[in-house]
PDB file of C-alpha atoms in Angstrom:
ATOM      1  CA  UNK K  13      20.564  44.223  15.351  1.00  0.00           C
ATOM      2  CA  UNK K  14      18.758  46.179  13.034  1.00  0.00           C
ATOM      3  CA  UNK K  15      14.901  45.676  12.454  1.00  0.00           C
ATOM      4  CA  UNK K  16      14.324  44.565   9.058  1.00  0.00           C
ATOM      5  CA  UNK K  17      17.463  42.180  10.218  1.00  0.00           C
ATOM      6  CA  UNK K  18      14.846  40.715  12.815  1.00  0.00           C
ATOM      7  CA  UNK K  19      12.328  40.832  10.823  1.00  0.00           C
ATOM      8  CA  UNK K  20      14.437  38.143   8.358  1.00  0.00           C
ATOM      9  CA  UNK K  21      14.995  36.117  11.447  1.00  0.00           C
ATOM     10  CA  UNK K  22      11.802  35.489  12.604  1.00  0.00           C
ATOM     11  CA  UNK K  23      10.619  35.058   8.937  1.00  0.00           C
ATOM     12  CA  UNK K  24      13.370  32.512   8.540  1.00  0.00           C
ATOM     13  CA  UNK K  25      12.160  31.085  11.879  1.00  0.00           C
ATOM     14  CA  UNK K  26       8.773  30.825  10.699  1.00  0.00           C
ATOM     15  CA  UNK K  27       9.813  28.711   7.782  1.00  0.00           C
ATOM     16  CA  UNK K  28      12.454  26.613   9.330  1.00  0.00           C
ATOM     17  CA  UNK K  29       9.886  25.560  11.713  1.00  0.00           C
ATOM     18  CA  UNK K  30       6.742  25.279   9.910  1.00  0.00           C
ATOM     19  CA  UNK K  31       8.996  23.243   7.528  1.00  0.00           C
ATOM     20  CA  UNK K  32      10.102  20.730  10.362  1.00  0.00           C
ATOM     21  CA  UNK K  33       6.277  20.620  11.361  1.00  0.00           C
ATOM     22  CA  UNK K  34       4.900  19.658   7.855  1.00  0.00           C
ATOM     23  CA  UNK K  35       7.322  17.359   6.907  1.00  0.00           C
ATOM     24  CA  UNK K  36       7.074  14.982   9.934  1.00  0.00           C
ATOM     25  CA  UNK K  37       3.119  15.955  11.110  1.00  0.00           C
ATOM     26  CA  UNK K  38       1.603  16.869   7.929  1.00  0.00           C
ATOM     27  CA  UNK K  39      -0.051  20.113   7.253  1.00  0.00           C
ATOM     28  CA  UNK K  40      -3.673  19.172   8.470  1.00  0.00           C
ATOM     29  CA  UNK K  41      -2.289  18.330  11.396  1.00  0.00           C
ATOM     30  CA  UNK K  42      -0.138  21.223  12.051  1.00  0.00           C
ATOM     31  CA  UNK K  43      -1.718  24.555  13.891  1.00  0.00           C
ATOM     32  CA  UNK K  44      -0.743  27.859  14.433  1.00  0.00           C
ATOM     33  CA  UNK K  45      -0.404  27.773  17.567  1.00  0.00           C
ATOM     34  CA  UNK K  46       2.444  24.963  17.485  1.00  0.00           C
ATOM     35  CA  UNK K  47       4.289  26.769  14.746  1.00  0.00           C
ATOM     36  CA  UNK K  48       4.676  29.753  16.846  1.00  0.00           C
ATOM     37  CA  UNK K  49       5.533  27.782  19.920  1.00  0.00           C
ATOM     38  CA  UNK K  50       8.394  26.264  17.483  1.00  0.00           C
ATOM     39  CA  UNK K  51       9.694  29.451  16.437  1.00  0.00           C
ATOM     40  CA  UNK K  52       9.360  30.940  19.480  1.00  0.00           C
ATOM     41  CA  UNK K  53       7.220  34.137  18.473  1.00  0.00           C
ATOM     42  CA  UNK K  54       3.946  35.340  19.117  1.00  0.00           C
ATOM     43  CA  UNK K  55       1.108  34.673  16.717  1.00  0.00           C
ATOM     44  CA  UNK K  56       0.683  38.656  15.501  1.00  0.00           C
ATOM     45  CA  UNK K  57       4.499  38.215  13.787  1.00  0.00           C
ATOM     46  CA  UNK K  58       3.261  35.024  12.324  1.00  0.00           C
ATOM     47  CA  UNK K  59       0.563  37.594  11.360  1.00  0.00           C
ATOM     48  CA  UNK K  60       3.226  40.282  10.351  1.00  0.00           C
ATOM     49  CA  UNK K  61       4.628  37.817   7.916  1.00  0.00           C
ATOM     50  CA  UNK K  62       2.218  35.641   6.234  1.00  0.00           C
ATOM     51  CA  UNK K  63      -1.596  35.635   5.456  1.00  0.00           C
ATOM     52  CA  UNK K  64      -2.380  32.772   6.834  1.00  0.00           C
ATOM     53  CA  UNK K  65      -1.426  28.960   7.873  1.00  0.00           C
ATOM     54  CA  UNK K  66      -1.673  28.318   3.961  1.00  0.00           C
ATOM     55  CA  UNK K  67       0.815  31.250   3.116  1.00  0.00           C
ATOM     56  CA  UNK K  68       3.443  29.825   5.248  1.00  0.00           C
ATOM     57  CA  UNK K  69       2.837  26.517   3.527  1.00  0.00           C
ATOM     58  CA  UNK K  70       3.380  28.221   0.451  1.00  0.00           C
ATOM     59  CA  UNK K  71       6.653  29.768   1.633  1.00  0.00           C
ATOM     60  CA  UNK K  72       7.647  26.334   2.739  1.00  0.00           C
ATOM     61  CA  UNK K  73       6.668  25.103  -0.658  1.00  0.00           C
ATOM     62  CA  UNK K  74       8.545  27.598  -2.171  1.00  0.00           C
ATOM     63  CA  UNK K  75      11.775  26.891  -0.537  1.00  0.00           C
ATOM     64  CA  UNK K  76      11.537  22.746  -0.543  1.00  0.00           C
ATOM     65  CA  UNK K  77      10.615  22.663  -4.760  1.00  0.00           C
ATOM     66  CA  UNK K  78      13.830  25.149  -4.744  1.00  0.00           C
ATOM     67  CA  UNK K  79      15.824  23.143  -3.394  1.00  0.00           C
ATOM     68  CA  UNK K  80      14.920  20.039  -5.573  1.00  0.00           C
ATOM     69  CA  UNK K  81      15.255  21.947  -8.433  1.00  0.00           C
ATOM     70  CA  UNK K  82      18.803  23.273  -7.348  1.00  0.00           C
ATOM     71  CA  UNK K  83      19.792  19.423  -7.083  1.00  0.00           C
ATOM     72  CA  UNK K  84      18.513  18.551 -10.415  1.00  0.00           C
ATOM     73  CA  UNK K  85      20.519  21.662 -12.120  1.00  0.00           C
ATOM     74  CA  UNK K  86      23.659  20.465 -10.190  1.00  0.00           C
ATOM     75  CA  UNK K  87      23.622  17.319 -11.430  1.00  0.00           C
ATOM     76  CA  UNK K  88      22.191  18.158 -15.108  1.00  0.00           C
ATOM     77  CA  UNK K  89      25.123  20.749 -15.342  1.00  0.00           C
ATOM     78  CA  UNK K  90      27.922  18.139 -14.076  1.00  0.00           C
ATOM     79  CA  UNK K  91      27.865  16.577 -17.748  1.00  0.00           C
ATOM     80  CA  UNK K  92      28.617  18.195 -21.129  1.00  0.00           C
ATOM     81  CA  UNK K  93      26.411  16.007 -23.048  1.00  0.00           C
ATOM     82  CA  UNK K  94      22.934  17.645 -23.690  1.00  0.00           C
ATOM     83  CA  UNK K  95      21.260  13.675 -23.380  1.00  0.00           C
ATOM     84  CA  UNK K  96      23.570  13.054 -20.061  1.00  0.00           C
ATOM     85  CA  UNK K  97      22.436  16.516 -18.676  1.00  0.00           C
ATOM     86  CA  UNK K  98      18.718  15.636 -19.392  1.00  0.00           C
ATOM     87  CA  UNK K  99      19.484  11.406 -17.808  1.00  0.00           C
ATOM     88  CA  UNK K 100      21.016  13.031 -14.760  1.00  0.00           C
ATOM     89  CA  UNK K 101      18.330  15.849 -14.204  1.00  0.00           C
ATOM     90  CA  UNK K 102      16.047  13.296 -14.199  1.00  0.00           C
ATOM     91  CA  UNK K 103      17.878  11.139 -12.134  1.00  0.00           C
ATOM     92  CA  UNK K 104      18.741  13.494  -9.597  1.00  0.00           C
ATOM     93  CA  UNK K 105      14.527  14.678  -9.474  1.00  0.00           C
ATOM     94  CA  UNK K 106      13.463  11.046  -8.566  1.00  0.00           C
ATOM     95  CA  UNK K 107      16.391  10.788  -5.899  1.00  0.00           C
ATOM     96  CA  UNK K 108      15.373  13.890  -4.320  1.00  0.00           C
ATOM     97  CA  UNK K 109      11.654  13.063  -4.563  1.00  0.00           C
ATOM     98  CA  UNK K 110      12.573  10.164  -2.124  1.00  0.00           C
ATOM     99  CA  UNK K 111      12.645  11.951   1.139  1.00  0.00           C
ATOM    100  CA  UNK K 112       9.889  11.541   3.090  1.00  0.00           C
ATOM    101  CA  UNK K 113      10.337  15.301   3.407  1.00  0.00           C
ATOM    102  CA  UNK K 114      10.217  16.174  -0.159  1.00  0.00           C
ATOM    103  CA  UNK K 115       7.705  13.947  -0.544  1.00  0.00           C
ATOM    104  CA  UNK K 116       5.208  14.966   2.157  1.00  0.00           C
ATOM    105  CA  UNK K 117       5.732  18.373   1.212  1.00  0.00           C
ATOM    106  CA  UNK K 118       5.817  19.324  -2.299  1.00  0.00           C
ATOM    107  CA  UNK K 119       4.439  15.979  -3.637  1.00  0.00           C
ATOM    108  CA  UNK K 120       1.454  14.821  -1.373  1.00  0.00           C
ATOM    109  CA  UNK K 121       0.462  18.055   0.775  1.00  0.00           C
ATOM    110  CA  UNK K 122       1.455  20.777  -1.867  1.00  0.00           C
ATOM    111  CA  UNK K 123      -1.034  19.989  -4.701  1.00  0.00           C
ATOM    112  CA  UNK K 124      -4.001  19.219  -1.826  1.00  0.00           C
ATOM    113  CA  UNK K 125      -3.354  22.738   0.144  1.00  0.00           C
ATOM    114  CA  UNK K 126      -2.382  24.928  -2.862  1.00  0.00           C
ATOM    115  CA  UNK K 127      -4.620  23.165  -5.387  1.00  0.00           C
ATOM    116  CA  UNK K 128      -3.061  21.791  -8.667  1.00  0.00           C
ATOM    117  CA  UNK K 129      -3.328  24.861 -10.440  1.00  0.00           C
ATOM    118  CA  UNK K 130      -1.015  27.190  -7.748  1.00  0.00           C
ATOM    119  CA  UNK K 131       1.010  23.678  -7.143  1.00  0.00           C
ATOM    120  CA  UNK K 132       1.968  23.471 -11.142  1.00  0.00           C
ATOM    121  CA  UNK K 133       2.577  27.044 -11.214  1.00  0.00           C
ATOM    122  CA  UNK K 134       5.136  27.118  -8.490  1.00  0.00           C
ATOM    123  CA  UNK K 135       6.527  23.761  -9.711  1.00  0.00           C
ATOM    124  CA  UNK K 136       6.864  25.420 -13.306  1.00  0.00           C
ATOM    125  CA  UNK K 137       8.416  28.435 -11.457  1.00  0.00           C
ATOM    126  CA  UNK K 138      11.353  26.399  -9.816  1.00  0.00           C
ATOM    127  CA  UNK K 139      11.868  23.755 -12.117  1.00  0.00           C
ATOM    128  CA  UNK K 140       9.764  22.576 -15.141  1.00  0.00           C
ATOM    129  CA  UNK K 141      11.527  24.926 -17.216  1.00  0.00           C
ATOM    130  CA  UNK K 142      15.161  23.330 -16.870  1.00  0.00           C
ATOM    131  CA  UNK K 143      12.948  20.219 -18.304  1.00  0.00           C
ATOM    132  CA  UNK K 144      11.576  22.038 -21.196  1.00  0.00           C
ATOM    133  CA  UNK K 145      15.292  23.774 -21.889  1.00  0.00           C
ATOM    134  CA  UNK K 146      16.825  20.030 -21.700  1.00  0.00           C
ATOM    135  CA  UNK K 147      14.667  19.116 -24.063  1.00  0.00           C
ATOM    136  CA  UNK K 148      14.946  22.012 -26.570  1.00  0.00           C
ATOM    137  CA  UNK K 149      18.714  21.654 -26.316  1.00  0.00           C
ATOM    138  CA  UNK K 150      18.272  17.644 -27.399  1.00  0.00           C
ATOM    139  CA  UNK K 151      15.198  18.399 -30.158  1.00  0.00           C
ATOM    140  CA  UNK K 152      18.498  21.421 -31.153  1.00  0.00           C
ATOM    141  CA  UNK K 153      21.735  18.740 -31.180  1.00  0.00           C
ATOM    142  CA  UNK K 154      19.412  16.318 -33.252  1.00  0.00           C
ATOM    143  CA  UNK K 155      19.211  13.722 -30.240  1.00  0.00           C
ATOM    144  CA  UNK K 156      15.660  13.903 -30.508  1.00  0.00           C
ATOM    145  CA  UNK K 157      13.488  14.561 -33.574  1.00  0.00           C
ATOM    146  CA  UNK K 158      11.970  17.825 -34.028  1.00  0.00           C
ATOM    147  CA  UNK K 159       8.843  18.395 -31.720  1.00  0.00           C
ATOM    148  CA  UNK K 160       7.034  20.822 -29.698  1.00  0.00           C
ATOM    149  CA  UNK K 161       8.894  20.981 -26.683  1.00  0.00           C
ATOM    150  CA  UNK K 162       5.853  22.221 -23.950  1.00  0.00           C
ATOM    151  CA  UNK K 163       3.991  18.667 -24.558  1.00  0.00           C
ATOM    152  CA  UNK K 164       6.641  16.681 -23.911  1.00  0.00           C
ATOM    153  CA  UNK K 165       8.179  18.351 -20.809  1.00  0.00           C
ATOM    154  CA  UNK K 166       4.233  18.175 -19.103  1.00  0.00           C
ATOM    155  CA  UNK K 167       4.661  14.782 -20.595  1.00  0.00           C
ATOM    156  CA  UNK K 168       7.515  13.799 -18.976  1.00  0.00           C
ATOM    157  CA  UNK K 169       7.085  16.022 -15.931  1.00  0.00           C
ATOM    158  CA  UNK K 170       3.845  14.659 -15.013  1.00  0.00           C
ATOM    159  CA  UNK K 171       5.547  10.940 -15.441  1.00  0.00           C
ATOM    160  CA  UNK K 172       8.012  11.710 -12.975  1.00  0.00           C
ATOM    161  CA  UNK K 173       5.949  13.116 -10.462  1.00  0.00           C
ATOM    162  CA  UNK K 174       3.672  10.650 -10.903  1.00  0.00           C
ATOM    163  CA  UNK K 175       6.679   8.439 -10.161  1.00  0.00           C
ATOM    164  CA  UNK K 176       7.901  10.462  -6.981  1.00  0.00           C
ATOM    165  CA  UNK K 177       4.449   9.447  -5.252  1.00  0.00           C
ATOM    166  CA  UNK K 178       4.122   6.458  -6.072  1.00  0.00           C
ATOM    167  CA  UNK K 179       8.136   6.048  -4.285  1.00  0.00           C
ATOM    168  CA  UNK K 180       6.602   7.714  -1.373  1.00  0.00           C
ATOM    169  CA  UNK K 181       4.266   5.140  -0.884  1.00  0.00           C
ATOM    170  CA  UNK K 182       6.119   1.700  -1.903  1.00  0.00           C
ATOM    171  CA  UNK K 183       8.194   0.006   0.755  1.00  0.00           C
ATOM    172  CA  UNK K 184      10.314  -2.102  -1.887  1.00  0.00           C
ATOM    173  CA  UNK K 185      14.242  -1.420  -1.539  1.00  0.00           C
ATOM    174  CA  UNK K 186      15.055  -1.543  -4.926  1.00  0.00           C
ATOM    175  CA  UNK K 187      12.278   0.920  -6.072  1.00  0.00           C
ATOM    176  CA  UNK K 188      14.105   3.797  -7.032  1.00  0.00           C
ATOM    177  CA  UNK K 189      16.332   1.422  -8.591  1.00  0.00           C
ATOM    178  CA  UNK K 190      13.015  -0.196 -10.715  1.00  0.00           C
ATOM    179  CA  UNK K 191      11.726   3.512 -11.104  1.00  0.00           C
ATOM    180  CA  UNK K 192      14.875   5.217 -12.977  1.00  0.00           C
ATOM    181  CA  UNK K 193      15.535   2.023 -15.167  1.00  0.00           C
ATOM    182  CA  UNK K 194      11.866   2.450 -16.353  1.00  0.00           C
ATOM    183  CA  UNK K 195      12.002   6.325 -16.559  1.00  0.00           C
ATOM    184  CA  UNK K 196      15.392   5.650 -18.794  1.00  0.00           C
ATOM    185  CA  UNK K 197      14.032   3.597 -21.001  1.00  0.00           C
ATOM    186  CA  UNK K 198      11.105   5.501 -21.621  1.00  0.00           C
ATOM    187  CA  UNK K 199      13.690   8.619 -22.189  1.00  0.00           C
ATOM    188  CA  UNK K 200      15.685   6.727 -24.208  1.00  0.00           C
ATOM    189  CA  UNK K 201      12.536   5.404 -26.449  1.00  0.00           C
ATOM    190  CA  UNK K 202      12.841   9.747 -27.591  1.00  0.00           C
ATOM    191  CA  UNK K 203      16.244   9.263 -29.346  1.00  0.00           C
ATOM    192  CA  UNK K 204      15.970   9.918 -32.723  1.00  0.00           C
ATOM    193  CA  UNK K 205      17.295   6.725 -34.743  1.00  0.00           C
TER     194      UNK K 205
END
């Protein structure tokens, strides 16, 4: 095997771990120490790859909002309809935002380890811009009126996140249930009449 090869696998190790550890332990009450046990490298190639115990959060980050934001596209892109795409984006955020690993991750440790500036940033980066294109393609088919579109998608963003933790943190059964049937009607109070 060739080095930078190796060097991929223990990065990928790194993660994979460190990912397992957050999710279930939280990140204050993950170390270093048990990350590399995990992965089963020393602490310099911990050293060789990230910064510090915040960089491989931020890797982990990375990878998890990814992920969500792959999900949302799928299911956005599964209908021709520019207000179905934007219902079943939405949909399919909430839904994923129900995982206790999602949600330990990106919703309750990212924004406290990261800070909400970086944590916005990297949410922008993987996903808040299918929102804002959604929403320019319904302000473009006339489903919406005419509006800046950067307002709205922090608008409706921040609403959904919002959303996502308070899921995390309700034991009701039919919550997600409640939760999109109050998201939809607040989309649907956007149509244009």
């Amino acid at each position: 095997m060739r080095r930078a090869e190796q060097r991929e696998q223990t990065r990928q190790a790194l993660v994979r771990e460190s990912r397992q550890l957050f999710a279930t332990l939280g990140y204050g009450a993950v170390g270093l120490s048990q990350i590399v046990a995990a992965a089963g490298v020393t602490k310099g190639a911990l050293y060789h790859h990230f910064d510090s115990k915040a960089d491989v959060f931020r890797a982990v980050l990375e990878q998890v909002q990814q992920e969500v934001a792959e999900q949302v596209v799928a299911a956005a892109e599964a209908h021709d309809d520019s207000w179905a795409r934007l219902s079943a984006g939405c949909r399919a955020f909430l839904t994923a935002s129900t995982a206790p690993e999602v949600q330990q991750i990106m919703l309750i440790d990212g924004p406290a380890v990261l800070g909400w500036a970086e944590w916005r940033a990297l949410d922008e980066a993987a996903s808040a811009h299918h929102l804002a294109k959604a929403l320019a393609d319904l302000v473009a088919d006339g489903a919406i009126p005419p509006q800046p579109v950067e307002p709205l998608a922090h608008l409706l963003s921040g609403a959904m996140n919002e959303a996502a933790l308070w899921l995390a943190t309700t034991t009701s059964s039919t919550a997600l249930e409640q939760t999109w049937a109050a998201l939809a009607r607040l989309l649907d109070g956007l149509r244009a009449r």
